[in-house]
């Protein structure tokens, strides 16, 4: 490996590790019914930061869970766990039109 390749690899490793450390435990994310179940299910494979940056409807969250099970080998949650997780995700990370920047010049 060249020194340039090593530098790029080191920078990438630092960047990925800092992003992954943003949510290290369930208490770092908003409280609510299903918080712990959601945190542990999702963070078993990736940083919860990835989840927290999404904003989807219940149907899209459900499709995402299905995709994770079918394509990525996520453990299938029970029907009760799935319902709890979907409610948490829908309430905590809704579609962007319900949160985020709002144009102050547009009348509501």
PDB file of C-alpha atoms in Angstrom:
ATOM      1  CA  UNK A   1       0.000   0.000   0.000  1.00  0.00           C
ATOM      2  CA  UNK A   2       1.237   3.469  -0.807  1.00  0.00           C
ATOM      3  CA  UNK A   3       1.404   6.183   1.817  1.00  0.00           C
ATOM      4  CA  UNK A   4      -1.477   7.952   0.074  1.00  0.00           C
ATOM      5  CA  UNK A   5      -3.626   4.796   0.262  1.00  0.00           C
ATOM      6  CA  UNK A   6      -2.761   4.390   3.938  1.00  0.00           C
ATOM      7  CA  UNK A   7      -3.707   8.010   4.633  1.00  0.00           C
ATOM      8  CA  UNK A   8      -7.048   7.614   2.850  1.00  0.00           C
ATOM      9  CA  UNK A   9      -7.759   4.357   4.698  1.00  0.00           C
ATOM     10  CA  UNK A  10      -6.909   5.977   8.037  1.00  0.00           C
ATOM     11  CA  UNK A  11      -9.130   8.975   7.301  1.00  0.00           C
ATOM     12  CA  UNK A  12     -11.991   6.710   6.282  1.00  0.00           C
ATOM     13  CA  UNK A  13     -11.604   4.623   9.451  1.00  0.00           C
ATOM     14  CA  UNK A  14     -11.640   7.734  11.639  1.00  0.00           C
ATOM     15  CA  UNK A  15     -14.670   9.141   9.844  1.00  0.00           C
ATOM     16  CA  UNK A  16     -16.639   5.895  10.123  1.00  0.00           C
ATOM     17  CA  UNK A  17     -15.743   5.330  13.758  1.00  0.00           C
ATOM     18  CA  UNK A  18     -16.758   8.841  14.812  1.00  0.00           C
ATOM     19  CA  UNK A  19     -20.094   8.597  13.046  1.00  0.00           C
ATOM     20  CA  UNK A  20     -20.802   5.197  14.552  1.00  0.00           C
ATOM     21  CA  UNK A  21     -20.154   6.453  18.073  1.00  0.00           C
ATOM     22  CA  UNK A  22     -22.889   9.096  17.925  1.00  0.00           C
ATOM     23  CA  UNK A  23     -25.495   6.806  19.532  1.00  0.00           C
ATOM     24  CA  UNK A  24     -23.764   4.277  21.752  1.00  0.00           C
ATOM     25  CA  UNK A  25     -26.644   3.360  24.038  1.00  0.00           C
ATOM     26  CA  UNK A  26     -30.445   3.524  24.012  1.00  0.00           C
ATOM     27  CA  UNK A  27     -30.437   6.486  26.398  1.00  0.00           C
ATOM     28  CA  UNK A  28     -28.814   8.557  23.626  1.00  0.00           C
ATOM     29  CA  UNK A  29     -31.981   8.476  21.511  1.00  0.00           C
ATOM     30  CA  UNK A  30     -35.435   9.906  22.285  1.00  0.00           C
ATOM     31  CA  UNK A  31     -37.379   8.020  24.936  1.00  0.00           C
ATOM     32  CA  UNK A  32     -40.610   6.232  24.205  1.00  0.00           C
ATOM     33  CA  UNK A  33     -42.196   2.814  24.139  1.00  0.00           C
ATOM     34  CA  UNK A  34     -40.060   0.579  21.943  1.00  0.00           C
ATOM     35  CA  UNK A  35     -36.878   2.633  22.223  1.00  0.00           C
ATOM     36  CA  UNK A  36     -34.703  -0.170  23.594  1.00  0.00           C
ATOM     37  CA  UNK A  37     -36.081  -2.806  21.223  1.00  0.00           C
ATOM     38  CA  UNK A  38     -35.562  -0.504  18.238  1.00  0.00           C
ATOM     39  CA  UNK A  39     -32.062   0.489  19.305  1.00  0.00           C
ATOM     40  CA  UNK A  40     -30.833  -3.064  19.824  1.00  0.00           C
ATOM     41  CA  UNK A  41     -32.458  -4.458  16.684  1.00  0.00           C
ATOM     42  CA  UNK A  42     -30.998  -1.770  14.416  1.00  0.00           C
ATOM     43  CA  UNK A  43     -27.616  -1.232  16.056  1.00  0.00           C
ATOM     44  CA  UNK A  44     -26.825  -4.946  15.929  1.00  0.00           C
ATOM     45  CA  UNK A  45     -25.744  -4.345  12.317  1.00  0.00           C
ATOM     46  CA  UNK A  46     -25.084  -0.615  11.925  1.00  0.00           C
ATOM     47  CA  UNK A  47     -24.853   2.657  13.760  1.00  0.00           C
ATOM     48  CA  UNK A  48     -28.122   4.042  15.025  1.00  0.00           C
ATOM     49  CA  UNK A  49     -27.077   7.326  13.428  1.00  0.00           C
ATOM     50  CA  UNK A  50     -28.109   5.788  10.116  1.00  0.00           C
ATOM     51  CA  UNK A  51     -31.613   5.184  11.470  1.00  0.00           C
ATOM     52  CA  UNK A  52     -31.889   8.596  13.130  1.00  0.00           C
ATOM     53  CA  UNK A  53     -31.154  10.351   9.841  1.00  0.00           C
ATOM     54  CA  UNK A  54     -34.107   8.717   8.117  1.00  0.00           C
ATOM     55  CA  UNK A  55     -37.619  10.020   8.126  1.00  0.00           C
ATOM     56  CA  UNK A  56     -40.268   7.684   6.816  1.00  0.00           C
ATOM     57  CA  UNK A  57     -43.923   6.827   7.010  1.00  0.00           C
ATOM     58  CA  UNK A  58     -45.033   3.709   8.835  1.00  0.00           C
ATOM     59  CA  UNK A  59     -45.365   1.868   5.510  1.00  0.00           C
ATOM     60  CA  UNK A  60     -41.799   2.754   4.494  1.00  0.00           C
ATOM     61  CA  UNK A  61     -40.407   1.787   7.909  1.00  0.00           C
ATOM     62  CA  UNK A  62     -42.251  -1.526   7.569  1.00  0.00           C
ATOM     63  CA  UNK A  63     -40.798  -2.072   4.084  1.00  0.00           C
ATOM     64  CA  UNK A  64     -37.345  -1.271   5.455  1.00  0.00           C
ATOM     65  CA  UNK A  65     -37.690  -3.872   8.214  1.00  0.00           C
ATOM     66  CA  UNK A  66     -38.835  -6.431   5.644  1.00  0.00           C
ATOM     67  CA  UNK A  67     -35.884  -5.588   3.407  1.00  0.00           C
ATOM     68  CA  UNK A  68     -33.435  -5.913   6.294  1.00  0.00           C
ATOM     69  CA  UNK A  69     -34.787  -9.377   7.103  1.00  0.00           C
ATOM     70  CA  UNK A  70     -34.929 -10.610   3.495  1.00  0.00           C
ATOM     71  CA  UNK A  71     -31.705  -9.170   2.096  1.00  0.00           C
ATOM     72  CA  UNK A  72     -29.449  -8.547   5.052  1.00  0.00           C
ATOM     73  CA  UNK A  73     -30.208 -11.386   7.437  1.00  0.00           C
ATOM     74  CA  UNK A  74     -31.706  -9.327  10.244  1.00  0.00           C
ATOM     75  CA  UNK A  75     -33.469 -11.437  12.840  1.00  0.00           C
ATOM     76  CA  UNK A  76     -37.215 -11.376  12.189  1.00  0.00           C
ATOM     77  CA  UNK A  77     -38.889  -9.614  15.115  1.00  0.00           C
ATOM     78  CA  UNK A  78     -42.043 -11.158  16.555  1.00  0.00           C
ATOM     79  CA  UNK A  79     -45.342  -9.551  15.516  1.00  0.00           C
ATOM     80  CA  UNK A  80     -45.525  -7.736  18.865  1.00  0.00           C
ATOM     81  CA  UNK A  81     -41.919  -6.488  18.622  1.00  0.00           C
ATOM     82  CA  UNK A  82     -42.451  -5.382  15.034  1.00  0.00           C
ATOM     83  CA  UNK A  83     -45.558  -3.377  15.952  1.00  0.00           C
ATOM     84  CA  UNK A  84     -43.743  -1.742  18.885  1.00  0.00           C
ATOM     85  CA  UNK A  85     -40.684  -0.907  16.763  1.00  0.00           C
ATOM     86  CA  UNK A  86     -42.804   0.471  13.923  1.00  0.00           C
ATOM     87  CA  UNK A  87     -44.714   2.723  16.311  1.00  0.00           C
ATOM     88  CA  UNK A  88     -41.473   4.019  17.818  1.00  0.00           C
ATOM     89  CA  UNK A  89     -39.840   4.678  14.433  1.00  0.00           C
ATOM     90  CA  UNK A  90     -42.958   6.331  13.003  1.00  0.00           C
ATOM     91  CA  UNK A  91     -43.398   8.628  16.000  1.00  0.00           C
ATOM     92  CA  UNK A  92     -39.718   9.461  16.494  1.00  0.00           C
ATOM     93  CA  UNK A  93     -38.465   9.655  12.900  1.00  0.00           C
ATOM     94  CA  UNK A  94     -41.432  10.792  10.761  1.00  0.00           C
ATOM     95  CA  UNK A  95     -41.234  11.851   7.106  1.00  0.00           C
ATOM     96  CA  UNK A  96     -39.274  15.094   6.497  1.00  0.00           C
ATOM     97  CA  UNK A  97     -42.351  17.221   5.854  1.00  0.00           C
ATOM     98  CA  UNK A  98     -43.235  16.843   9.536  1.00  0.00           C
ATOM     99  CA  UNK A  99     -39.854  18.046  10.810  1.00  0.00           C
ATOM    100  CA  UNK A 100     -36.746  19.882   9.720  1.00  0.00           C
ATOM    101  CA  UNK A 101     -36.207  23.284   8.195  1.00  0.00           C
ATOM    102  CA  UNK A 102     -39.249  25.364   7.391  1.00  0.00           C
ATOM    103  CA  UNK A 103     -39.153  28.331   5.031  1.00  0.00           C
ATOM    104  CA  UNK A 104     -39.979  31.342   7.224  1.00  0.00           C
ATOM    105  CA  UNK A 105     -41.328  33.298   4.225  1.00  0.00           C
ATOM    106  CA  UNK A 106     -44.085  30.837   3.397  1.00  0.00           C
ATOM    107  CA  UNK A 107     -47.389  31.445   5.138  1.00  0.00           C
ATOM    108  CA  UNK A 108     -48.881  28.437   6.828  1.00  0.00           C
TER     109      UNK A 108
END
